[in-house]
Amino acid sequence: MAVGTQYLAEQPRPRALSVVFGAVAIAALVAAPFAVYPVLMMNVLCFALFACAFNLLIGYVGLLSFGHATFFGGAAYFTAHAVKVWGWEPLAGILLGAAGAAALGLIVGFLAIRRQGIYFAMITLALGQMFAFICLQAPFTHGEDGIQGVPRGHLLGLIDLNQPLAMYYFTLAVFLFGFFAIWRIVHSPFGNILQAIRENERRAISLGYRVDRYKLGAFVMSAALAGLAGATKAIVFQFATLTDVQWQMSGEVILMTLLGGIGTLIGPAVGAGLVIALQNYLAASDFPVTVLIGIIFVVCVLVFRRGIVGEIMALMKRKTG
Amino acid sequence: MVSTQPILSATGLTMEFRGFVAVNNVTIAVNEGTVHALIGPNGAGKTTVFNLLTKFLTPTRGQITFRGSDITPLKPAEVARLGLVRSFQISAVFPHLTVLDNVRIALQRPSNLATQFWRSSSALSVLDERAMALIDAVGLANYAHLPAVELSYGRKRALEIATTLALDPAMLLLDEPMAGMGHEDIGRISDLIRRIARDRTVLMVEHNLNVVADLCDRVTVLARGEILADGSYETVSADPRVREAYMGTEHD
């Protein structure tokens, strides 16, 4: 009995505070389309889920993938093709996209997982480039044009996703599902083993854990969730293009995650929101967006290395002792 | 009680690192149910032998047999799953997990609670009772909710033993379990090892010869990567070659 209660109290943040914060955040997201342009918000949500999925790998396993665009953009192609060419219902198309990303994740992960650090990053980058090349050449992706004019269709045959609000709330539901899936994985028995492997891999091996399989499992989960984000984006914007599979996209998700805070649950979502908002508001101005984001990135790395959310959490921890 | 059947044996074990022979033609047999010590001066290759026996290193030559089966081609995790579990010279804990979590990590594997990613980690509370019993056995009951990193060195070693024991291994390899410990801790860990050894086999690297004399049924002496002597502590400690290698030149 004492064991259980004491253990709860040892959690890094009081549970009540997290619940209140979560409720406020969800309420804000539900109200958002009445204050902000819904398409912008949907873009933010897709990238937020992508960054959270990426963070599952770097923040909780310690693996830096430089090829996550493969899963994000690959899923977008699969979903766009299924919905446009095969006439699938949008949710089924999205699930196919996520499953396809998981399959790609299994292949890339299987080849890369035995390597560590920069070698792991390089292998994922190389495989990502190969996949981008396939997407450029394969007939079903339509090269430079991409797959355009993907119909949003009716969700489960009932809800018309051409209605901006319906599309928004569907995207929000996908994001929340993905986010809570990540939260569940991190705080599961499997998540405990991931943490043990990150803290002391040799010890985990000596306890009989086949650590490569755990890492591969996390890699596939991360790929599937990144795919879920990319697939949803394809329905929202009604196209799938090369932009989403190229290495710049892999770099962008790293940037978002670093800005928001590696290894914090909501940090990557905050980072994604910041980057997308900047890109959006500066798109019309003469100031080059990439330069500004570059400057922000440098400042972030120099001044707050834990990222925005990471620094805030560290500050709160210090204050509460 | 002390069987003559070897549970772990290695023949002709050799490890070369780029021409440097760290371990040369080592043949060792550890009998079931015994406490076996591996001693020798610094740089003798004791830890390398440990790494070879648990497959953290792959021997250049030689064969290792555990409970009658050849484990030479296996990976280290597979060796551990067969019941041959090691500790490390530098204390191996999961620093930012609590003492309780450290032990539960070990308990999770055999109880199939390691791959469940869809459940809350509160499902692990079914392991709490067994984990607390193990923690209590090594005298850490008051520290169960402290992160391992905050424990003193001696207590980290105790936690490591509790974690190793959680797997209920047939054989433990302890790499200097008492290095850097105070008097009191040594006594406590000695008692613990004696208790463990009632129904298990222990192979330990140890520098403290009083502990070796006190605990171990058999001693193998390693020097410059080769076996120098093997037998009871009395026989081995009387061997002049051992005295020379171990103590340097002798002063009477």
XYZ file of C-alpha atoms in Angstrom:
573
model
C 0.000 0.000 0.000
C 2.713 2.428 1.064
C 4.635 1.376 -2.008
C 1.914 2.441 -4.401
C 1.158 5.866 -2.954
C 4.792 6.793 -2.440
C 5.514 5.798 -5.978
C 2.803 8.072 -7.333
C 4.204 10.977 -5.399
C 7.574 10.367 -7.040
C 6.231 11.239 -10.480
C 8.101 14.244 -11.886
C 5.014 16.459 -12.018
C 1.893 16.215 -9.910
C -0.708 14.374 -11.889
C -3.455 16.924 -11.144
C -1.456 19.714 -12.767
C -0.982 17.654 -15.938
C -4.698 16.919 -16.129
C -5.606 20.603 -15.737
C -3.033 21.615 -18.315
C -4.238 18.930 -20.723
C -7.880 19.996 -20.338
C -7.007 23.654 -21.007
C -4.926 22.703 -24.052
C -7.686 20.523 -25.519
C -10.279 23.276 -24.899
C -8.009 25.753 -26.690
C -7.601 23.373 -29.636
C -11.357 22.832 -29.841
C -11.934 26.616 -29.901
C -8.979 27.361 -32.212
C -10.748 27.270 -35.633
C -12.956 30.176 -34.524
C -9.883 32.329 -33.884
C -7.317 31.036 -36.375
C -7.584 30.049 -40.020
C -8.539 26.310 -39.824
C -6.176 25.170 -42.615
C -3.241 26.716 -40.757
C -4.300 24.952 -37.559
C -4.644 21.636 -39.400
C -1.164 22.091 -40.829
C 0.150 22.750 -37.312
C -1.600 19.652 -35.935
C -0.186 17.394 -38.667
C 3.345 18.649 -38.101
C 2.882 18.550 -34.320
C 2.006 14.863 -34.526
C 4.918 14.267 -36.894
C 7.324 15.943 -34.437
C 5.873 14.049 -31.451
C 6.309 10.764 -33.353
C 9.894 11.699 -34.193
C 10.490 12.595 -30.545
C 9.347 9.125 -29.470
C 12.503 7.880 -31.139
C 15.063 10.551 -30.245
C 13.650 11.549 -26.871
C 12.784 8.146 -25.463
C 15.128 5.760 -27.277
C 17.986 8.137 -28.031
C 18.136 7.419 -31.769
C 18.491 10.331 -34.219
C 16.737 9.421 -37.444
C 17.561 11.613 -40.404
C 15.056 9.921 -42.658
C 11.681 10.412 -41.042
C 10.359 12.219 -44.126
C 10.167 8.749 -45.702
C 7.377 7.781 -43.311
C 5.606 11.147 -43.319
C 5.714 11.641 -47.075
C 5.461 7.956 -47.961
C 2.212 7.631 -46.032
C 0.895 10.735 -47.800
C 1.472 9.018 -51.167
C -0.132 5.746 -50.057
C -3.206 7.525 -48.691
C -3.548 9.884 -51.656
C -3.342 6.943 -54.076
C -5.831 4.802 -52.147
C -8.351 7.628 -51.837
C -7.986 9.131 -55.296
C -7.317 6.086 -57.524
C -9.012 3.301 -55.578
C -11.780 5.498 -54.208
C -11.220 4.470 -50.593
C -13.029 6.074 -47.682
C -10.669 8.676 -46.087
C -10.180 6.982 -42.694
C -9.370 3.653 -44.365
C -6.960 5.512 -46.645
C -5.242 7.127 -43.659
C -4.937 3.798 -41.862
C -3.403 2.295 -44.997
C -0.920 5.179 -45.097
C 0.071 4.607 -41.463
C 0.398 0.856 -42.046
C 2.540 1.508 -45.116
C 4.754 3.835 -43.064
C 5.072 1.116 -40.404
C 6.181 -1.350 -43.106
C 8.744 1.154 -44.403
C 9.828 1.685 -40.795
C 10.375 -2.031 -40.373
C 12.659 -2.125 -43.412
C 14.622 1.052 -42.598
C 14.792 0.196 -38.893
C 15.947 -3.353 -39.547
C 18.827 -2.062 -41.657
C 19.795 0.842 -39.391
C 19.151 -0.279 -35.819
C 22.440 -2.116 -35.306
C 24.356 1.119 -35.783
C 24.549 3.958 -33.311
C 24.962 7.725 -33.246
C 26.058 9.313 -36.487
C 26.126 5.969 -38.343
C 22.475 5.395 -37.539
C 21.648 8.925 -38.727
C 23.624 8.424 -41.958
C 21.972 5.107 -42.802
C 18.499 6.541 -42.234
C 19.445 9.561 -44.366
C 20.748 7.349 -47.185
C 17.661 5.126 -47.154
C 15.474 8.238 -47.027
C 17.212 9.608 -50.125
C 16.691 6.292 -51.893
C 13.006 6.406 -51.066
C 12.721 10.013 -52.280
C 14.334 8.916 -55.551
C 11.838 6.063 -55.914
C 9.019 8.562 -55.342
C 10.454 10.770 -58.090
C 10.649 7.885 -60.581
C 7.743 5.596 -59.731
C 4.705 5.983 -62.004
C 2.062 6.054 -59.263
C 3.604 9.090 -57.525
C 3.545 11.195 -60.723
C 7.074 12.600 -60.306
C 7.343 16.357 -59.893
C 3.564 16.810 -60.043
C 2.780 14.532 -57.150
C -0.722 13.208 -56.605
C -3.072 16.175 -56.812
C -6.768 16.688 -56.416
C -7.253 14.043 -53.757
C -10.914 14.132 -52.730
C -11.526 14.622 -49.020
C -14.642 12.501 -49.257
C -17.056 11.515 -46.525
C -15.672 10.157 -43.257
C -17.160 6.654 -42.820
C -19.568 7.677 -45.573
C -21.301 10.055 -43.171
C -19.410 13.251 -42.422
C -18.515 15.529 -45.303
C -14.859 16.461 -44.833
C -15.166 19.261 -47.365
C -16.690 21.242 -44.510
C -13.669 23.057 -42.974
C -14.850 22.499 -39.392
C -15.508 18.786 -39.934
C -12.049 18.434 -41.457
C -10.537 20.358 -38.566
C -12.160 18.277 -35.839
C -11.247 15.079 -37.619
C -7.610 16.257 -37.825
C -7.723 17.210 -34.131
C -9.076 13.746 -33.276
C -6.239 12.102 -35.217
C -3.696 14.312 -33.473
C -5.108 13.570 -30.023
C -5.198 9.859 -30.780
C -1.549 9.916 -31.898
C -0.478 12.080 -28.977
C -2.147 9.839 -26.405
C -0.713 6.762 -28.121
C 2.758 8.244 -27.622
C 1.968 9.150 -24.018
C 0.751 5.604 -23.437
C 3.851 4.029 -25.026
C 6.191 6.221 -22.987
C 4.418 5.374 -19.731
C 3.955 1.668 -20.381
C 5.927 -1.397 -19.272
C 7.554 -1.284 -22.718
C 8.412 2.403 -22.159
C 10.156 1.457 -18.900
C 12.401 -0.935 -20.790
C 13.148 1.748 -23.396
C 14.229 4.060 -20.591
C 16.399 1.349 -19.057
C 18.067 0.733 -22.429
C 18.703 4.453 -22.854
C 20.205 4.741 -19.384
C 22.440 1.685 -19.479
C 22.308 -0.464 -22.569
C 24.977 -2.954 -21.458
C 23.157 -3.578 -18.220
C 19.872 -4.123 -20.076
C 21.639 -6.672 -22.294
C 23.145 -8.390 -19.280
C 19.630 -8.755 -17.880
C 18.721 -10.676 -21.014
C 16.971 -7.957 -23.009
C 17.338 -8.217 -26.779
C 17.729 -4.463 -27.026
C 17.755 -4.325 -30.834
C 14.218 -5.684 -30.918
C 13.009 -3.047 -28.457
C 14.641 -0.311 -30.497
C 13.155 -1.710 -33.696
C 9.722 -1.875 -32.055
C 9.966 1.790 -31.052
C 11.234 2.690 -34.531
C 8.240 1.054 -36.202
C 5.832 2.779 -33.776
C 7.476 6.126 -34.469
C 7.287 5.505 -38.234
C 3.619 4.481 -38.055
C 2.691 7.628 -36.102
C 4.740 9.847 -38.424
C 2.831 8.126 -41.234
C -0.475 8.860 -39.519
C 0.473 12.552 -39.549
C 1.538 12.523 -43.211
C -1.541 10.578 -44.304
C -3.842 13.053 -42.560
C -1.976 15.939 -44.154
C -2.599 14.416 -47.586
C -6.357 14.453 -46.943
C -6.287 17.985 -45.485
C -4.333 19.532 -48.382
C -5.660 17.070 -50.964
C -2.250 16.308 -52.424
C 0.941 14.350 -51.839
C 4.185 15.722 -53.233
C 7.924 15.202 -53.218
C 8.364 17.984 -50.634
C 7.170 15.671 -47.882
C 9.614 12.831 -48.631
C 12.758 14.897 -49.163
C 15.559 15.237 -46.631
C 14.687 18.871 -45.923
C 11.515 17.584 -44.311
C 13.547 15.208 -42.131
C 15.656 18.205 -41.113
C 12.609 20.337 -40.391
C 11.158 17.810 -37.944
C 14.496 17.638 -36.114
C 14.435 21.430 -35.859
C 10.876 21.480 -34.511
C 11.683 18.846 -31.914
C 14.888 20.577 -30.779
C 13.148 23.953 -30.511
C 10.280 22.582 -28.462
C 12.318 20.262 -26.274
C 13.591 16.744 -26.888
C 12.187 14.159 -24.519
C 9.264 16.291 -23.353
C 5.833 15.110 -24.435
C 4.417 18.432 -25.648
C 7.679 20.167 -26.575
C 7.758 18.898 -30.184
C 4.154 20.025 -30.696
C 5.057 23.503 -29.436
C 8.131 23.559 -31.679
C 6.031 22.523 -34.683
C 3.489 25.239 -33.929
C 6.221 27.856 -33.701
C 7.944 26.873 -36.955
C 4.698 26.598 -38.934
C 3.411 29.914 -37.560
C 6.669 31.654 -38.487
C 6.658 30.143 -41.967
C 3.077 31.256 -42.402
C 3.336 34.832 -41.145
C 6.675 35.521 -42.786
C 5.711 33.951 -46.118
C 4.318 37.290 -47.303
C 7.156 39.450 -45.986
C 10.443 40.116 -47.770
C 12.459 38.675 -44.922
C 13.695 35.162 -45.797
C 12.004 32.687 -43.439
C 14.831 30.177 -43.430
C 17.295 32.807 -42.211
C 15.036 33.776 -39.308
C 14.388 30.152 -38.347
C 18.126 29.551 -38.579
C 18.776 32.441 -36.193
C 16.114 31.201 -33.766
C 17.624 27.749 -33.923
C 21.130 29.012 -33.147
C 19.839 31.127 -30.240
C 17.884 28.148 -28.958
C 20.890 25.836 -29.010
C 23.092 28.454 -27.368
C 20.710 29.760 -24.708
C 18.200 27.069 -23.920
C 19.449 23.693 -24.891
C 16.533 21.829 -23.403
C 14.196 23.561 -25.836
C 11.323 25.846 -24.925
C 9.220 23.340 -22.993
C 12.289 21.623 -21.547
C 13.508 24.919 -20.064
C 10.092 25.771 -18.639
C 9.843 22.362 -16.998
C 13.339 22.642 -15.557
C 12.440 26.063 -14.184
C 9.262 24.722 -12.571
C 11.172 21.836 -11.046
C 13.714 24.220 -9.537
C 10.960 26.444 -8.107
C 9.034 23.600 -6.513
C 12.314 22.147 -5.260
C 26.403 -30.055 -1.345
C 29.404 -29.047 -3.402
C 29.055 -30.896 -6.669
C 31.924 -31.864 -8.908
C 29.883 -31.369 -12.034
C 30.967 -28.225 -13.901
C 28.065 -25.887 -14.666
C 30.292 -23.572 -16.666
C 33.484 -24.547 -18.408
C 35.750 -22.902 -20.915
C 38.533 -24.558 -22.846
C 41.424 -22.893 -24.640
C 39.886 -19.429 -24.312
C 42.037 -16.876 -26.133
C 41.401 -13.211 -26.816
C 43.662 -11.169 -29.030
C 43.282 -7.421 -29.516
C 45.263 -6.379 -32.597
C 48.144 -8.687 -31.790
C 48.021 -8.126 -28.024
C 47.031 -11.325 -26.305
C 44.862 -10.317 -23.347
C 43.761 -13.832 -22.481
C 45.805 -16.826 -23.535
C 44.585 -20.403 -23.597
C 42.522 -20.190 -20.423
C 40.770 -23.358 -19.352
C 38.473 -23.042 -16.367
C 35.719 -25.171 -14.893
C 33.272 -23.877 -12.317
C 31.501 -26.622 -10.399
C 27.820 -26.390 -9.711
C 26.891 -24.971 -6.326
C 30.304 -23.542 -5.541
C 31.644 -20.054 -4.973
C 34.586 -19.772 -7.290
C 37.006 -16.843 -7.204
C 39.025 -15.496 -10.073
C 41.948 -13.536 -8.703
C 45.142 -12.040 -10.020
C 47.108 -8.802 -10.196
C 45.820 -5.766 -12.098
C 45.825 -6.286 -15.836
C 45.779 -10.059 -15.506
C 42.736 -10.259 -17.768
C 40.077 -11.117 -15.185
C 37.455 -8.749 -16.543
C 38.271 -9.852 -20.099
C 37.598 -13.453 -19.056
C 34.262 -12.285 -17.616
C 33.416 -10.517 -20.844
C 34.293 -13.657 -22.801
C 32.287 -16.007 -20.579
C 29.181 -13.809 -20.870
C 29.816 -13.194 -24.589
C 30.180 -9.418 -24.273
C 33.400 -10.215 -26.142
C 33.763 -12.930 -28.749
C 36.828 -15.079 -28.112
C 39.433 -15.373 -30.859
C 39.679 -19.065 -30.012
C 38.164 -21.450 -27.526
C 34.858 -22.882 -26.468
C 32.448 -22.126 -23.612
C 29.942 -24.634 -22.278
C 27.135 -23.743 -19.868
C 24.933 -26.483 -18.413
C 26.074 -28.906 -21.068
C 25.407 -26.735 -24.109
C 27.857 -24.789 -26.221
C 27.233 -21.070 -25.713
C 30.223 -19.854 -27.745
C 28.159 -18.565 -30.704
C 25.450 -16.893 -28.594
C 24.803 -13.185 -28.080
C 25.118 -11.772 -24.544
C 21.345 -11.338 -24.066
C 20.823 -15.011 -24.976
C 23.477 -16.082 -22.463
C 21.656 -14.113 -19.771
C 18.359 -15.747 -20.736
C 19.939 -19.162 -20.166
C 20.595 -18.206 -16.555
C 24.196 -16.968 -16.620
C 23.937 -13.378 -15.412
C 26.773 -10.982 -14.726
C 27.410 -7.775 -12.875
C 29.887 -5.125 -13.941
C 33.011 -3.701 -12.367
C 31.698 -0.176 -12.657
C 28.388 -0.322 -10.874
C 25.677 -0.970 -13.403
C 22.381 0.518 -12.369
C 19.782 2.527 -14.246
C 20.688 5.846 -12.624
C 17.479 7.853 -13.065
C 15.142 5.032 -12.198
C 14.242 4.429 -8.577
C 15.656 1.462 -6.677
C 12.266 -0.216 -7.009
C 12.139 0.421 -10.770
C 15.674 -0.920 -11.203
C 14.699 -4.254 -9.717
C 11.381 -4.301 -11.552
C 13.182 -3.884 -14.887
C 14.797 -7.253 -14.229
C 11.528 -8.811 -13.029
C 9.670 -7.544 -16.098
C 11.417 -9.784 -18.600
C 10.515 -13.251 -17.303
C 7.002 -12.064 -16.384
C 6.195 -10.957 -19.961
C 5.594 -7.404 -18.798
C 8.313 -5.991 -21.005
C 6.688 -5.635 -24.407
C 3.252 -4.356 -23.403
C 3.182 -0.847 -24.861
C -0.588 -0.441 -24.666
C -0.897 -0.746 -20.879
C -0.167 1.719 -18.134
C 3.081 1.155 -16.298
C 0.977 0.914 -13.147
C 0.405 -2.669 -14.346
C 3.917 -3.273 -13.028
C 2.698 -2.963 -9.443
C 2.071 -6.717 -9.466
C 5.870 -7.018 -9.286
C 6.218 -4.706 -6.296
C 6.010 -7.382 -3.656
C 8.761 -9.523 -5.157
C 10.860 -6.448 -5.903
C 10.548 -5.201 -2.326
C 11.521 -8.618 -0.970
C 14.702 -8.540 -3.071
C 15.419 -4.939 -2.080
C 14.898 -5.818 1.556
C 17.271 -8.783 1.239
C 20.125 -6.470 0.290
C 19.236 -3.966 3.008
C 17.869 -1.208 0.780
C 14.236 -1.206 1.923
C 14.504 2.386 3.167
C 15.770 3.600 -0.194
C 13.230 1.910 -2.474
C 11.914 5.200 -3.877
C 15.207 6.983 -4.276
C 16.700 7.328 -7.769
C 19.633 4.923 -8.008
C 22.015 7.773 -8.828
C 21.586 9.136 -5.294
C 22.730 5.934 -3.586
C 26.197 5.581 -2.092
C 28.653 3.395 -3.960
C 28.209 0.411 -1.665
C 24.447 0.617 -1.936
C 24.616 0.797 -5.702
C 26.520 -2.487 -5.646
C 23.888 -3.964 -3.359
C 21.174 -2.786 -5.760
C 23.035 -4.371 -8.629
C 23.063 -7.698 -6.824
C 19.355 -7.409 -6.049
C 18.672 -6.690 -9.731
C 20.782 -9.654 -10.814
C 19.057 -11.923 -8.299
C 15.671 -10.831 -9.607
C 16.334 -12.976 -12.664
C 16.796 -15.991 -10.395
C 19.860 -17.052 -12.381
C 21.466 -20.462 -12.011
C 24.837 -18.767 -11.989
C 26.067 -15.266 -11.149
C 29.263 -13.669 -12.334
C 30.167 -10.851 -9.987
C 32.925 -8.507 -11.100
C 34.544 -7.113 -7.939
C 31.317 -6.915 -5.944
C 33.093 -5.329 -2.989
C 35.470 -2.941 -4.667
C 35.470 0.431 -2.941
C 33.292 -0.704 -0.067
C 33.676 0.015 3.600
C 34.019 -2.650 6.281
C 30.362 -2.814 7.122
C 29.236 -3.105 3.508
C 31.750 -5.897 2.875
C 30.320 -7.888 5.753
C 26.786 -7.389 4.512
C 27.565 -8.313 0.892
C 29.619 -11.339 2.031
C 26.639 -12.624 3.987
C 24.442 -11.994 1.005
C 26.707 -13.903 -1.380
C 26.861 -16.781 1.087
C 23.078 -16.890 1.141
C 22.847 -16.657 -2.652
C 25.319 -19.497 -3.049
C 23.148 -21.953 -1.149
C 21.279 -22.824 -4.304
C 23.327 -21.152 -7.008
C 26.800 -21.008 -8.451
C 28.890 -17.873 -8.112
C 32.016 -16.897 -9.979
C 33.544 -13.694 -8.680
C 36.488 -11.493 -9.361
C 37.704 -10.150 -6.033
C 40.768 -8.311 -4.820
C 40.116 -8.612 -1.121
C 41.868 -11.888 -0.227
C 40.230 -12.093 3.186
C 36.871 -12.189 1.439
C 38.140 -14.823 -0.987
C 39.506 -16.993 1.825
C 36.284 -16.613 3.719
C 33.763 -17.167 0.927
C 35.227 -19.194 -1.871
C 35.424 -22.948 -2.331
C 37.862 -22.719 -5.146
C 40.273 -20.154 -6.519
C 41.714 -19.694 -9.992
C 44.694 -17.377 -10.287
C 45.217 -15.462 -13.510
C 48.405 -13.596 -14.395
C 49.251 -11.942 -17.697
C 46.260 -13.558 -19.321
C 47.198 -17.100 -18.346
C 46.139 -19.473 -15.603
C 48.806 -19.646 -12.949
C 47.177 -21.880 -10.385
C 43.862 -23.462 -9.535
C 42.622 -25.118 -6.370
C 41.526 -24.393 -2.822
C 42.564 -21.091 -1.260
C 45.089 -22.882 0.973
C 46.778 -24.664 -1.935
C 46.818 -21.618 -4.152
C 48.041 -19.191 -1.513
C 50.882 -21.514 -0.641
C 52.044 -21.661 -4.258
C 55.262 -19.630 -4.540
C 54.545 -18.635 -8.147
C 51.237 -17.166 -7.053
C 52.849 -15.303 -4.197
C 55.410 -13.863 -6.551
C 52.925 -12.831 -9.227
C 50.380 -11.509 -6.804
C 52.541 -9.765 -4.248
C 55.516 -8.917 -6.419
C 58.760 -10.076 -4.836
C 58.317 -11.411 -1.364
C 59.659 -9.737 1.729
C 59.848 -11.829 4.855
